[in-house]
C-alpha positions as YAML, in Angstrom:
chain: A
units: angstrom
residues:
- id: 1
  name: UNK
  ca: [148.09, -141.13, 53.12]
- id: 2
  name: UNK
  ca: [148.61, -137.49, 54.07]
- id: 3
  name: UNK
  ca: [147.88, -135.84, 57.42]
- id: 4
  name: UNK
  ca: [146.87, -132.26, 56.73]
- id: 5
  name: UNK
  ca: [146.41, -129.01, 58.61]
- id: 6
  name: UNK
  ca: [144.38, -126.34, 56.85]
- id: 7
  name: UNK
  ca: [144.63, -122.71, 58.04]
- id: 8
  name: UNK
  ca: [142.26, -119.88, 57.27]
- id: 9
  name: UNK
  ca: [140.68, -117.18, 59.31]
- id: 10
  name: UNK
  ca: [137.67, -117.24, 57.13]
- id: 11
  name: UNK
  ca: [135.47, -119.81, 58.60]
- id: 12
  name: UNK
  ca: [133.39, -120.76, 55.57]
- id: 13
  name: UNK
  ca: [136.44, -121.07, 53.27]
- id: 14
  name: UNK
  ca: [138.25, -123.25, 56.02]
- id: 15
  name: UNK
  ca: [135.17, -125.53, 56.21]
- id: 16
  name: UNK
  ca: [134.99, -125.75, 52.48]
- id: 17
  name: UNK
  ca: [138.72, -126.49, 52.09]
- id: 18
  name: UNK
  ca: [138.56, -129.04, 54.85]
- id: 19
  name: UNK
  ca: [135.54, -130.85, 53.19]
- id: 20
  name: UNK
  ca: [137.25, -130.91, 49.88]
- id: 21
  name: UNK
  ca: [140.39, -132.46, 51.36]
- id: 22
  name: UNK
  ca: [138.50, -135.03, 53.41]
- id: 23
  name: UNK
  ca: [136.98, -136.16, 50.01]
- id: 24
  name: UNK
  ca: [140.30, -136.99, 48.76]
- id: 25
  name: UNK
  ca: [141.32, -140.64, 49.34]
- id: 26
  name: UNK
  ca: [145.00, -139.72, 49.64]
- id: 27
  name: UNK
  ca: [144.11, -137.57, 52.79]
- id: 28
  name: UNK
  ca: [144.13, -139.54, 55.96]
- id: 29
  name: UNK
  ca: [143.14, -136.70, 58.11]
- id: 30
  name: UNK
  ca: [142.29, -133.05, 57.81]
- id: 31
  name: UNK
  ca: [142.12, -130.74, 60.69]
- id: 32
  name: UNK
  ca: [141.55, -126.94, 60.67]
- id: 33
  name: UNK
  ca: [143.05, -123.91, 62.38]
- id: 34
  name: UNK
  ca: [141.08, -120.49, 62.18]
- id: 35
  name: UNK
  ca: [144.26, -118.40, 62.91]
- id: 36
  name: UNK
  ca: [148.01, -118.17, 63.04]
- id: 37
  name: UNK
  ca: [148.20, -118.96, 66.83]
- id: 38
  name: UNK
  ca: [146.07, -122.05, 66.73]
- id: 39
  name: UNK
  ca: [148.12, -123.20, 63.78]
- id: 40
  name: UNK
  ca: [151.49, -122.64, 65.42]
- id: 41
  name: UNK
  ca: [150.28, -124.44, 68.57]
- id: 42
  name: UNK
  ca: [149.04, -127.42, 66.50]
- id: 43
  name: UNK
  ca: [152.27, -127.50, 64.36]
- id: 44
  name: UNK
  ca: [154.53, -127.09, 67.34]
- id: 45
  name: UNK
  ca: [152.76, -130.20, 68.97]
- id: 46
  name: UNK
  ca: [153.24, -132.19, 65.72]
- id: 47
  name: UNK
  ca: [157.01, -131.34, 65.62]
- id: 48
  name: UNK
  ca: [157.48, -132.11, 69.17]
- id: 49
  name: UNK
  ca: [155.94, -135.69, 68.81]
- id: 50
  name: UNK
  ca: [157.96, -136.21, 65.52]
- id: 51
  name: UNK
  ca: [156.79, -136.76, 62.01]
- id: 52
  name: UNK
  ca: [155.34, -140.37, 62.53]
- id: 53
  name: UNK
  ca: [153.87, -139.32, 65.94]
- id: 54
  name: UNK
  ca: [150.18, -139.16, 66.64]
- id: 55
  name: UNK
  ca: [150.05, -135.30, 66.06]
- id: 56
  name: UNK
  ca: [152.13, -135.54, 63.02]
- id: 57
  name: UNK
  ca: [151.40, -133.12, 60.13]
- id: 58
  name: UNK
  ca: [152.67, -133.85, 56.59]
- id: 59
  name: UNK
  ca: [151.23, -130.71, 54.72]
- id: 60
  name: UNK
  ca: [149.82, -127.43, 55.89]
- id: 61
  name: UNK
  ca: [147.41, -125.78, 53.47]
- id: 62
  name: UNK
  ca: [147.99, -122.14, 54.41]
- id: 63
  name: UNK
  ca: [146.02, -118.97, 53.59]
- id: 64
  name: UNK
  ca: [148.33, -116.01, 53.03]
- id: 65
  name: UNK
  ca: [146.30, -113.01, 54.49]
- id: 66
  name: UNK
  ca: [145.21, -113.60, 57.99]
- id: 67
  name: UNK
  ca: [144.93, -111.35, 61.14]
- id: 68
  name: UNK
  ca: [148.26, -111.21, 63.09]
- id: 69
  name: UNK
  ca: [150.85, -113.42, 61.46]
- id: 70
  name: UNK
  ca: [150.30, -114.11, 57.76]
- id: 71
  name: UNK
  ca: [150.77, -117.52, 56.02]
- id: 72
  name: UNK
  ca: [154.18, -116.17, 54.64]
- id: 73
  name: UNK
  ca: [155.21, -115.42, 58.28]
- id: 74
  name: UNK
  ca: [154.23, -118.95, 59.48]
- id: 75
  name: UNK
  ca: [156.17, -120.45, 56.38]
- id: 76
  name: UNK
  ca: [159.18, -118.58, 57.30]
- id: 77
  name: UNK
  ca: [158.95, -119.73, 60.92]
- id: 78
  name: UNK
  ca: [158.69, -123.39, 59.72]
- id: 79
  name: UNK
  ca: [161.74, -123.13, 57.38]
- id: 80
  name: UNK
  ca: [163.73, -122.94, 60.53]
- id: 81
  name: UNK
  ca: [163.00, -126.56, 61.71]
- id: 82
  name: UNK
  ca: [164.97, -129.59, 60.49]
- id: 83
  name: UNK
  ca: [161.89, -131.45, 59.23]
- id: 84
  name: UNK
  ca: [158.94, -128.93, 58.86]
- id: 85
  name: UNK
  ca: [155.71, -130.06, 57.19]
- id: 86
  name: UNK
  ca: [155.27, -129.25, 53.57]
- id: 87
  name: UNK
  ca: [153.37, -125.94, 52.70]
- id: 88
  name: UNK
  ca: [150.62, -125.41, 50.13]
- id: 89
  name: UNK
  ca: [149.45, -121.90, 49.82]
- id: 90
  name: UNK
  ca: [145.66, -121.43, 49.20]
- id: 91
  name: UNK
  ca: [144.97, -117.66, 48.72]
- id: 92
  name: UNK
  ca: [142.93, -115.16, 46.68]
- id: 93
  name: UNK
  ca: [146.17, -113.23, 46.21]
- id: 94
  name: UNK
  ca: [148.25, -114.19, 43.20]
- id: 95
  name: UNK
  ca: [150.85, -111.61, 43.87]
- id: 96
  name: UNK
  ca: [152.64, -113.56, 46.57]
- id: 97
  name: UNK
  ca: [153.53, -116.69, 44.33]
- id: 98
  name: UNK
  ca: [157.18, -115.72, 44.03]
- id: 99
  name: UNK
  ca: [157.65, -115.32, 47.75]
- id: 100
  name: UNK
  ca: [155.69, -118.56, 48.52]
- id: 101
  name: UNK
  ca: [157.96, -120.57, 46.11]
- id: 102
  name: UNK
  ca: [161.11, -118.95, 47.41]
- id: 103
  name: UNK
  ca: [159.91, -120.33, 50.84]
- id: 104
  name: UNK
  ca: [159.94, -123.87, 49.21]
- id: 105
  name: UNK
  ca: [156.02, -124.07, 48.83]
- id: 106
  name: UNK
  ca: [154.80, -127.37, 47.08]
- id: 107
  name: UNK
  ca: [152.00, -125.49, 45.53]
- id: 108
  name: UNK
  ca: [149.96, -122.14, 45.33]
- id: 109
  name: UNK
  ca: [146.31, -122.74, 44.69]
- id: 110
  name: UNK
  ca: [144.11, -119.68, 44.01]
- id: 111
  name: UNK
  ca: [140.62, -119.16, 45.55]
- id: 112
  name: UNK
  ca: [137.92, -120.02, 44.76]
- id: 113
  name: UNK
  ca: [139.27, -123.42, 45.33]
- id: 114
  name: UNK
  ca: [138.45, -125.87, 42.39]
- id: 115
  name: UNK
  ca: [138.39, -129.45, 43.45]
- id: 116
  name: UNK
  ca: [140.65, -130.58, 40.48]
- id: 117
  name: UNK
  ca: [143.13, -127.85, 41.34]
- id: 118
  name: UNK
  ca: [143.28, -128.94, 44.91]
- id: 119
  name: UNK
  ca: [143.63, -132.49, 43.86]
- id: 120
  name: UNK
  ca: [146.83, -131.65, 41.93]
- id: 121
  name: UNK
  ca: [148.07, -129.90, 45.12]
- id: 122
  name: UNK
  ca: [147.60, -133.09, 46.91]
- id: 123
  name: UNK
  ca: [149.32, -135.18, 44.25]
- id: 124
  name: UNK
  ca: [152.22, -132.90, 44.35]
- id: 125
  name: UNK
  ca: [152.47, -133.18, 48.11]
- id: 126
  name: UNK
  ca: [152.35, -136.97, 47.79]
- id: 127
  name: UNK
  ca: [154.98, -136.95, 45.19]
- id: 128
  name: UNK
  ca: [157.35, -134.78, 47.26]
- id: 129
  name: UNK
  ca: [156.95, -137.07, 50.22]
- id: 130
  name: UNK
  ca: [157.46, -140.07, 48.12]
- id: 131
  name: UNK
  ca: [153.94, -141.54, 48.76]
- id: 132
  name: UNK
  ca: [151.53, -143.04, 46.23]
- id: 133
  name: UNK
  ca: [149.40, -140.54, 44.31]
- id: 134
  name: UNK
  ca: [147.24, -142.83, 42.70]
...
């Protein structure tokens, strides 16, 4: 079961993404952050308590274009940690896929998000974490 943080500065898109994630039986919890600062605060808390702690995050579903820090900036920051959460980019911009995969992204989902495509991203995250993707 995955613990997910979804980050998008467009509220309707964030709400839709959270709804779809919460409908997936492989997702234990899905929280949202509407900007990079809020996301980094939440991720820092998760890293401080450890991967099995009460604030743990397994996967961050991350938009690329946001005000302030971009999703790519956040991914670069997370890459410096010993055990960062996995990253799945969810974006309307297909031109950043190479950069995303260079940052070890698990998947790259294009908006508008199709439920079956998001389910595949969840499956890939489960597989990478060695958890049941059934």
